[in-house]
Amino acid sequence: MLIIAFSVLFAAQCVHASLPNFVLLFADDLGYGDLGCFGHPSSLTPNLDTLAANGLRFTDFYVTSPVCSPSRAALLTGRYQTRSGIYPGVLYPGSKGGLPLNETTIAEVLKAQGYATAIVGKWHLGVGYNRTFLPTRQGFEHYLGIPYSHDQGPCQNLSCFPPDVKCFGRCDPGVVTVPLFLNEKILQQPADFLKLESKYSQFASRFITESVQRNKPFFLYYPSHHTHYPQYAGADYAGRSRRGPFGDALMEFDGTVGKILKTLEETGVINNTLIFFTADNGRVPELMRQSRGGNAGLMKCGKGTTYEGGMREPAIAFWPGFIKPGVTHALTSSLDILPTFAKLAGARLPDVPLDGVDMTSVLFKLGASKRQTMFFYPIDPHEKYGVYAVRWEKFKAHYYTQGASHSESTPDHSCSALAFRTHHDPPLLFNLEADPSENYNLDGAEWDDVRGQIQALKQQFEASMEFGESQIAKGSDASLEPCCTPDCTPKPQCCRCGSVM
Ligand SMILES: *[C@@H]1O[C@H](CO)[C@@H](O)[C@H](O)[C@H]1NC(C)=O
Ligand SMILES: *[C@@H]1O[C@H](CO)[C@@H](O)[C@H](O)[C@H]1NC(C)=O
Ligand SMILES: *[C@@H]1O[C@H](CO)[C@@H](O)[C@H](O)[C@H]1NC(C)=O
Ligand SMILES: *[C@@H]1O[C@H](CO)[C@@H](O)[C@H](O)[C@H]1NC(C)=O
């Protein structure tokens, strides 16, 4: 009798309870080798390590671009950035363009299913005229954060360093100091970096708690500023890691992950929440930032390049009771998150050419991926050159290679900005399972079949690719830089608001 009553009650609750919540954690400029659970010897990432130990760790997870804005566009739309026009390079504080409003984001897909949606942290998909491109216009009901990179302002005015720590580099002097937005209003300018992370975790916890109280499934997107340059960490973390400023920043991010986990437990929804972690692009130490940059581990080069160090990222999926602890080598991508969340939420996919595939077979059955290929565009994609590299099964072919200033200081000359675009015909070919560091080109005739297969897949993909109008080529206008006192003079110095220290 009691059992029947319970199951009826449970069934009734299940109508709502069955829609899972989603927490998407996205680190910034964090390489394949940066986390404790991905082998870094001195990083302290206990919370991410816990997610990895009790969840699924991905070894072959890719992003679509070795820089911020395009990678974020692809993550949120399930489409290569070439389609949405988020290329070449990244958006600036005064950019006229942004992620086109007719692109459908994960937030829009889930909101249509009754989800509460929020973003906390770094948007980097545009501000624009009249704040047209803020996340509040793309399906996010709540926003607290900085809408671009925190070095896109004068570094010397970031209150982010303990006073005795020297700032490496100058960031972008001459533009407004970095603003902190609450929805579409500037709360503080410049943002107080030492207190930022605690504001973020409070905001995230409040959003989760309120959604649970309202009996709403929720989607929380937390694209962190950590561990992008310049590194900072609040009082609870500064000086506490073994790895210097980078380690402190990473540890502060990890601390927020821990606070989110605690809130999910306290509100009783941890077993009904899929947490997914990855990062926007890889990183290696570079000359200007030295050990303040990330680490791509055994992968070649880093940010700005289409070698593995720029494109392959650590990833973790965690959902107690649903995802078995383990490691997957399935070929997967940030493109696949939108279709996966949509599938789990029973949501309709946007009626556009999608590049992502649903990866539930990988998550729940440790099965094969539906994904067969991954195509790699450089920071400045152009139809004339097409994709620079293709991953197919365990192989990767490079049609073009190019170094980048962001990967400058490694001893490997092919990473350097002086390694200009080089065409390879036949393409360089690596077996990434035997040679993940892309050291040994397979140049014998016995590999012709593999090259032929890859060439056919590349042609098929490129025939299906329609480049959207470049949003970044629309340029910048200083009057669009966010200013909390829009009519003040002289700009940009006069834009100052909120409790600054
Ligand atoms: C958005 O609008 C632009 C301009 O009209 C168009 O070229 C593009 O295909 C549209 N994108 C989508 C996803 O509908
Ligand atoms: C911005 O808003 C103002 C006031 O509503 C309007 O006059 C102007 O045309 C808008 N600008 C753009 C580019 O939409
Ligand atoms: C989640 O599930 C685990 C294992 O079944 C259980 O021990 C734990 O109490 C559950 N947590 C919550 C908050 O329901
Ligand atoms: C940065 O700080 C310096 C020293 O306090 C000040 O003179 C300068 O005006 C500030 N610049 C901006 C852009 O706020």
PDB file of N, CA and C in Angstrom, residues 165-232:
ATOM      1  N   VAL A 165      52.214  42.351  -6.554  1.00  0.00           N
ATOM      2  CA  VAL A 165      52.471  41.484  -7.701  1.00  0.00           C
ATOM      3  C   VAL A 165      52.503  42.303  -8.981  1.00  0.00           C
ATOM      4  N   LYS A 166      53.568  42.128  -9.731  1.00  0.00           N
ATOM      5  CA  LYS A 166      53.754  42.910 -10.951  1.00  0.00           C
ATOM      6  C   LYS A 166      52.847  42.377 -12.066  1.00  0.00           C
ATOM      7  N   CYS A 167      52.342  43.334 -12.847  1.00  0.00           N
ATOM      8  CA  CYS A 167      51.518  42.963 -13.985  1.00  0.00           C
ATOM      9  C   CYS A 167      52.427  42.631 -15.168  1.00  0.00           C
ATOM     10  N   PHE A 168      52.245  41.461 -15.760  1.00  0.00           N
ATOM     11  CA  PHE A 168      53.016  41.097 -16.945  1.00  0.00           C
ATOM     12  C   PHE A 168      52.290  41.615 -18.171  1.00  0.00           C
ATOM     13  N   GLY A 169      52.925  42.456 -18.934  1.00  0.00           N
ATOM     14  CA  GLY A 169      52.276  42.960 -20.137  1.00  0.00           C
ATOM     15  C   GLY A 169      51.334  44.106 -19.801  1.00  0.00           C
ATOM     16  N   ARG A 170      50.778  44.726 -20.831  1.00  0.00           N
ATOM     17  CA  ARG A 170      49.967  45.928 -20.615  1.00  0.00           C
ATOM     18  C   ARG A 170      48.498  45.698 -20.936  1.00  0.00           C
ATOM     19  N   CYS A 171      48.145  44.558 -21.438  1.00  0.00           N
ATOM     20  CA  CYS A 171      46.780  44.320 -21.898  1.00  0.00           C
ATOM     21  C   CYS A 171      46.413  45.357 -22.949  1.00  0.00           C
ATOM     22  N   ASP A 172      45.205  45.875 -22.934  1.00  0.00           N
ATOM     23  CA  ASP A 172      44.785  46.808 -23.973  1.00  0.00           C
ATOM     24  C   ASP A 172      44.574  48.206 -23.392  1.00  0.00           C
ATOM     25  N   PRO A 173      45.619  49.010 -23.302  1.00  0.00           N
ATOM     26  CA  PRO A 173      45.419  50.371 -22.796  1.00  0.00           C
ATOM     27  C   PRO A 173      44.642  51.152 -23.846  1.00  0.00           C
ATOM     28  N   GLY A 174      43.969  52.216 -23.426  1.00  0.00           N
ATOM     29  CA  GLY A 174      43.278  53.047 -24.414  1.00  0.00           C
ATOM     30  C   GLY A 174      41.823  52.675 -24.626  1.00  0.00           C
ATOM     31  N   VAL A 175      41.396  51.540 -24.093  1.00  0.00           N
ATOM     32  CA  VAL A 175      39.955  51.243 -24.115  1.00  0.00           C
ATOM     33  C   VAL A 175      39.417  51.366 -22.693  1.00  0.00           C
ATOM     34  N   VAL A 176      38.102  51.265 -22.543  1.00  0.00           N
ATOM     35  CA  VAL A 176      37.507  51.434 -21.208  1.00  0.00           C
ATOM     36  C   VAL A 176      38.006  50.332 -20.270  1.00  0.00           C
ATOM     37  N   THR A 177      37.991  50.645 -18.982  1.00  0.00           N
ATOM     38  CA  THR A 177      38.318  49.602 -18.013  1.00  0.00           C
ATOM     39  C   THR A 177      37.199  48.562 -18.059  1.00  0.00           C
ATOM     40  N   VAL A 178      37.535  47.385 -17.527  1.00  0.00           N
ATOM     41  CA  VAL A 178      36.663  46.223 -17.702  1.00  0.00           C
ATOM     42  C   VAL A 178      35.372  46.365 -16.867  1.00  0.00           C
ATOM     43  N   PRO A 179      34.202  46.289 -17.522  1.00  0.00           N
ATOM     44  CA  PRO A 179      32.926  46.467 -16.810  1.00  0.00           C
ATOM     45  C   PRO A 179      32.331  45.140 -16.314  1.00  0.00           C
ATOM     46  N   LEU A 180      31.654  45.196 -15.194  1.00  0.00           N
ATOM     47  CA  LEU A 180      30.899  44.033 -14.706  1.00  0.00           C
ATOM     48  C   LEU A 180      29.418  44.309 -14.929  1.00  0.00           C
ATOM     49  N   PHE A 181      28.792  43.468 -15.727  1.00  0.00           N
ATOM     50  CA  PHE A 181      27.374  43.642 -16.055  1.00  0.00           C
ATOM     51  C   PHE A 181      26.491  42.784 -15.164  1.00  0.00           C
ATOM     52  N   LEU A 182      25.332  43.343 -14.794  1.00  0.00           N
ATOM     53  CA  LEU A 182      24.239  42.537 -14.256  1.00  0.00           C
ATOM     54  C   LEU A 182      23.123  42.682 -15.287  1.00  0.00           C
ATOM     55  N   ASN A 183      22.790  41.599 -15.955  1.00  0.00           N
ATOM     56  CA  ASN A 183      21.902  41.659 -17.116  1.00  0.00           C
ATOM     57  C   ASN A 183      22.428  42.694 -18.109  1.00  0.00           C
ATOM     58  N   GLU A 184      21.689  43.782 -18.369  1.00  0.00           N
ATOM     59  CA  GLU A 184      22.182  44.716 -19.382  1.00  0.00           C
ATOM     60  C   GLU A 184      22.731  46.003 -18.779  1.00  0.00           C
ATOM     61  N   LYS A 185      22.850  46.038 -17.444  1.00  0.00           N
ATOM     62  CA  LYS A 185      23.340  47.251 -16.778  1.00  0.00           C
ATOM     63  C   LYS A 185      24.743  47.021 -16.216  1.00  0.00           C
ATOM     64  N   ILE A 186      25.542  48.076 -16.248  1.00  0.00           N
ATOM     65  CA  ILE A 186      26.877  47.950 -15.658  1.00  0.00           C
ATOM     66  C   ILE A 186      26.770  48.173 -14.145  1.00  0.00           C
ATOM     67  N   LEU A 187      27.226  47.169 -13.415  1.00  0.00           N
ATOM     68  CA  LEU A 187      27.162  47.199 -11.954  1.00  0.00           C
ATOM     69  C   LEU A 187      28.397  47.884 -11.392  1.00  0.00           C
ATOM     70  N   GLN A 188      29.510  47.685 -12.067  1.00  0.00           N
ATOM     71  CA  GLN A 188      30.783  48.160 -11.529  1.00  0.00           C
ATOM     72  C   GLN A 188      31.779  48.317 -12.673  1.00  0.00           C
ATOM     73  N   GLN A 189      32.564  49.417 -12.635  1.00  0.00           N
ATOM     74  CA  GLN A 189      33.574  49.631 -13.680  1.00  0.00           C
ATOM     75  C   GLN A 189      34.696  50.480 -13.095  1.00  0.00           C
ATOM     76  N   PRO A 190      35.920  50.027 -13.020  1.00  0.00           N
ATOM     77  CA  PRO A 190      36.352  48.681 -13.401  1.00  0.00           C
ATOM     78  C   PRO A 190      35.880  47.615 -12.413  1.00  0.00           C
ATOM     79  N   ALA A 191      35.776  46.400 -12.908  1.00  0.00           N
ATOM     80  CA  ALA A 191      35.388  45.282 -12.048  1.00  0.00           C
ATOM     81  C   ALA A 191      36.466  45.047 -10.989  1.00  0.00           C
ATOM     82  N   ASP A 192      36.041  44.702  -9.810  1.00  0.00           N
ATOM     83  CA  ASP A 192      36.979  44.400  -8.724  1.00  0.00           C
ATOM     84  C   ASP A 192      37.279  42.892  -8.761  1.00  0.00           C
ATOM     85  N   PHE A 193      38.433  42.581  -9.318  1.00  0.00           N
ATOM     86  CA  PHE A 193      38.739  41.171  -9.567  1.00  0.00           C
ATOM     87  C   PHE A 193      38.962  40.347  -8.315  1.00  0.00           C
ATOM     88  N   LEU A 194      39.400  41.031  -7.270  1.00  0.00           N
ATOM     89  CA  LEU A 194      39.664  40.247  -6.055  1.00  0.00           C
ATOM     90  C   LEU A 194      38.377  39.725  -5.434  1.00  0.00           C
ATOM     91  N   LYS A 195      37.261  40.381  -5.722  1.00  0.00           N
ATOM     92  CA  LYS A 195      35.988  39.937  -5.136  1.00  0.00           C
ATOM     93  C   LYS A 195      35.064  39.306  -6.169  1.00  0.00           C
ATOM     94  N   LEU A 196      35.547  39.237  -7.405  1.00  0.00           N
ATOM     95  CA  LEU A 196      34.675  38.813  -8.494  1.00  0.00           C
ATOM     96  C   LEU A 196      34.176  37.374  -8.330  1.00  0.00           C
ATOM     97  N   GLU A 197      35.114  36.482  -8.024  1.00  0.00           N
ATOM     98  CA  GLU A 197      34.752  35.069  -7.994  1.00  0.00           C
ATOM     99  C   GLU A 197      33.717  34.781  -6.908  1.00  0.00           C
ATOM    100  N   SER A 198      33.812  35.486  -5.783  1.00  0.00           N
ATOM    101  CA  SER A 198      32.809  35.205  -4.748  1.00  0.00           C
ATOM    102  C   SER A 198      31.438  35.745  -5.177  1.00  0.00           C
ATOM    103  N   LYS A 199      31.433  36.861  -5.927  1.00  0.00           N
ATOM    104  CA  LYS A 199      30.152  37.340  -6.490  1.00  0.00           C
ATOM    105  C   LYS A 199      29.574  36.283  -7.434  1.00  0.00           C
ATOM    106  N   TYR A 200      30.455  35.718  -8.254  1.00  0.00           N
ATOM    107  CA  TYR A 200      30.010  34.720  -9.222  1.00  0.00           C
ATOM    108  C   TYR A 200      29.432  33.487  -8.523  1.00  0.00           C
ATOM    109  N   SER A 201      30.120  33.005  -7.495  1.00  0.00           N
ATOM    110  CA  SER A 201      29.601  31.776  -6.894  1.00  0.00           C
ATOM    111  C   SER A 201      28.307  32.047  -6.132  1.00  0.00           C
ATOM    112  N   GLN A 202      28.179  33.244  -5.546  1.00  0.00           N
ATOM    113  CA  GLN A 202      26.897  33.575  -4.892  1.00  0.00           C
ATOM    114  C   GLN A 202      25.759  33.625  -5.907  1.00  0.00           C
ATOM    115  N   PHE A 203      26.050  34.243  -7.044  1.00  0.00           N
ATOM    116  CA  PHE A 203      25.049  34.371  -8.104  1.00  0.00           C
ATOM    117  C   PHE A 203      24.622  32.983  -8.598  1.00  0.00           C
ATOM    118  N   ALA A 204      25.624  32.115  -8.815  1.00  0.00           N
ATOM    119  CA  ALA A 204      25.333  30.762  -9.306  1.00  0.00           C
ATOM    120  C   ALA A 204      24.499  29.994  -8.279  1.00  0.00           C
ATOM    121  N   SER A 205      24.880  30.092  -7.016  1.00  0.00           N
ATOM    122  CA  SER A 205      24.154  29.359  -5.977  1.00  0.00           C
ATOM    123  C   SER A 205      22.718  29.868  -5.844  1.00  0.00           C
ATOM    124  N   ARG A 206      22.569  31.185  -5.927  1.00  0.00           N
ATOM    125  CA  ARG A 206      21.224  31.753  -5.815  1.00  0.00           C
ATOM    126  C   ARG A 206      20.351  31.301  -6.991  1.00  0.00           C
ATOM    127  N   PHE A 207      20.934  31.294  -8.167  1.00  0.00           N
ATOM    128  CA  PHE A 207      20.175  30.870  -9.345  1.00  0.00           C
ATOM    129  C   PHE A 207      19.715  29.412  -9.198  1.00  0.00           C
ATOM    130  N   ILE A 208      20.622  28.555  -8.740  1.00  0.00           N
ATOM    131  CA  ILE A 208      20.263  27.140  -8.574  1.00  0.00           C
ATOM    132  C   ILE A 208      19.164  27.008  -7.523  1.00  0.00           C
ATOM    133  N   THR A 209      19.371  27.648  -6.370  1.00  0.00           N
ATOM    134  CA  THR A 209      18.419  27.534  -5.263  1.00  0.00           C
ATOM    135  C   THR A 209      17.040  28.033  -5.681  1.00  0.00           C
ATOM    136  N   GLU A 210      17.001  29.187  -6.348  1.00  0.00           N
ATOM    137  CA  GLU A 210      15.700  29.748  -6.745  1.00  0.00           C
ATOM    138  C   GLU A 210      15.010  28.885  -7.800  1.00  0.00           C
ATOM    139  N   SER A 211      15.806  28.332  -8.719  1.00  0.00           N
ATOM    140  CA  SER A 211      15.198  27.466  -9.743  1.00  0.00           C
ATOM    141  C   SER A 211      14.586  26.239  -9.087  1.00  0.00           C
ATOM    142  N   VAL A 212      15.304  25.658  -8.117  1.00  0.00           N
ATOM    143  CA  VAL A 212      14.793  24.469  -7.426  1.00  0.00           C
ATOM    144  C   VAL A 212      13.513  24.835  -6.663  1.00  0.00           C
ATOM    145  N   GLN A 213      13.539  25.988  -5.982  1.00  0.00           N
ATOM    146  CA  GLN A 213      12.343  26.418  -5.243  1.00  0.00           C
ATOM    147  C   GLN A 213      11.142  26.616  -6.166  1.00  0.00           C
ATOM    148  N   ARG A 214      11.424  27.118  -7.366  1.00  0.00           N
ATOM    149  CA  ARG A 214      10.330  27.341  -8.325  1.00  0.00           C
ATOM    150  C   ARG A 214       9.977  26.065  -9.092  1.00  0.00           C
ATOM    151  N   ASN A 215      10.656  24.966  -8.727  1.00  0.00           N
ATOM    152  CA  ASN A 215      10.401  23.688  -9.380  1.00  0.00           C
ATOM    153  C   ASN A 215      10.657  23.750 -10.892  1.00  0.00           C
ATOM    154  N   LYS A 216      11.689  24.508 -11.257  1.00  0.00           N
ATOM    155  CA  LYS A 216      12.049  24.669 -12.671  1.00  0.00           C
ATOM    156  C   LYS A 216      13.329  23.892 -12.956  1.00  0.00           C
ATOM    157  N   PRO A 217      13.389  23.163 -14.059  1.00  0.00           N
ATOM    158  CA  PRO A 217      14.696  22.649 -14.476  1.00  0.00           C
ATOM    159  C   PRO A 217      15.553  23.850 -14.879  1.00  0.00           C
ATOM    160  N   PHE A 218      16.869  23.730 -14.759  1.00  0.00           N
ATOM    161  CA  PHE A 218      17.690  24.904 -15.053  1.00  0.00           C
ATOM    162  C   PHE A 218      18.918  24.571 -15.885  1.00  0.00           C
ATOM    163  N   PHE A 219      19.406  25.615 -16.536  1.00  0.00           N
ATOM    164  CA  PHE A 219      20.663  25.557 -17.293  1.00  0.00           C
ATOM    165  C   PHE A 219      21.549  26.684 -16.792  1.00  0.00           C
ATOM    166  N   LEU A 220      22.668  26.306 -16.199  1.00  0.00           N
ATOM    167  CA  LEU A 220      23.642  27.293 -15.730  1.00  0.00           C
ATOM    168  C   LEU A 220      24.899  27.161 -16.573  1.00  0.00           C
ATOM    169  N   TYR A 221      25.277  28.258 -17.224  1.00  0.00           N
ATOM    170  CA  TYR A 221      26.503  28.286 -18.037  1.00  0.00           C
ATOM    171  C   TYR A 221      27.505  29.153 -17.305  1.00  0.00           C
ATOM    172  N   TYR A 222      28.626  28.554 -16.949  1.00  0.00           N
ATOM    173  CA  TYR A 222      29.656  29.313 -16.230  1.00  0.00           C
ATOM    174  C   TYR A 222      30.961  29.331 -17.023  1.00  0.00           C
ATOM    175  N   PRO A 223      31.074  30.280 -17.974  1.00  0.00           N
ATOM    176  CA  PRO A 223      32.341  30.470 -18.663  1.00  0.00           C
ATOM    177  C   PRO A 223      33.223  31.369 -17.799  1.00  0.00           C
ATOM    178  N   SER A 224      34.227  30.768 -17.215  1.00  0.00           N
ATOM    179  CA  SER A 224      35.068  31.497 -16.256  1.00  0.00           C
ATOM    180  C   SER A 224      36.089  32.377 -16.966  1.00  0.00           C
ATOM    181  N   HIS A 225      36.552  33.431 -16.297  1.00  0.00           N
ATOM    182  CA  HIS A 225      37.698  34.193 -16.826  1.00  0.00           C
ATOM    183  C   HIS A 225      38.989  33.433 -16.574  1.00  0.00           C
ATOM    184  N   HIS A 226      38.957  32.579 -15.594  1.00  0.00           N
ATOM    185  CA  HIS A 226      40.127  31.749 -15.307  1.00  0.00           C
ATOM    186  C   HIS A 226      40.235  30.679 -16.377  1.00  0.00           C
ATOM    187  N   THR A 227      41.414  30.428 -16.893  1.00  0.00           N
ATOM    188  CA  THR A 227      42.724  30.891 -16.514  1.00  0.00           C
ATOM    189  C   THR A 227      43.369  31.748 -17.614  1.00  0.00           C
ATOM    190  N   HIS A 228      42.550  32.643 -18.177  1.00  0.00           N
ATOM    191  CA  HIS A 228      43.072  33.596 -19.165  1.00  0.00           C
ATOM    192  C   HIS A 228      43.982  34.591 -18.457  1.00  0.00           C
ATOM    193  N   TYR A 229      44.964  35.085 -19.199  1.00  0.00           N
ATOM    194  CA  TYR A 229      45.822  36.155 -18.731  1.00  0.00           C
ATOM    195  C   TYR A 229      45.005  37.446 -18.609  1.00  0.00           C
ATOM    196  N   PRO A 230      45.247  38.384 -17.693  1.00  0.00           N
ATOM    197  CA  PRO A 230      46.180  38.274 -16.568  1.00  0.00           C
ATOM    198  C   PRO A 230      45.584  37.438 -15.417  1.00  0.00           C
ATOM    199  N   GLN A 231      46.447  36.686 -14.785  1.00  0.00           N
ATOM    200  CA  GLN A 231      45.977  35.821 -13.701  1.00  0.00           C
ATOM    201  C   GLN A 231      45.645  36.644 -12.465  1.00  0.00           C
ATOM    202  N   TYR A 232      44.610  36.246 -11.766  1.00  0.00           N
ATOM    203  CA  TYR A 232      44.251  36.899 -10.496  1.00  0.00           C
ATOM    204  C   TYR A 232      43.588  35.852  -9.616  1.00  0.00           C
TER     205      TYR A 232
END
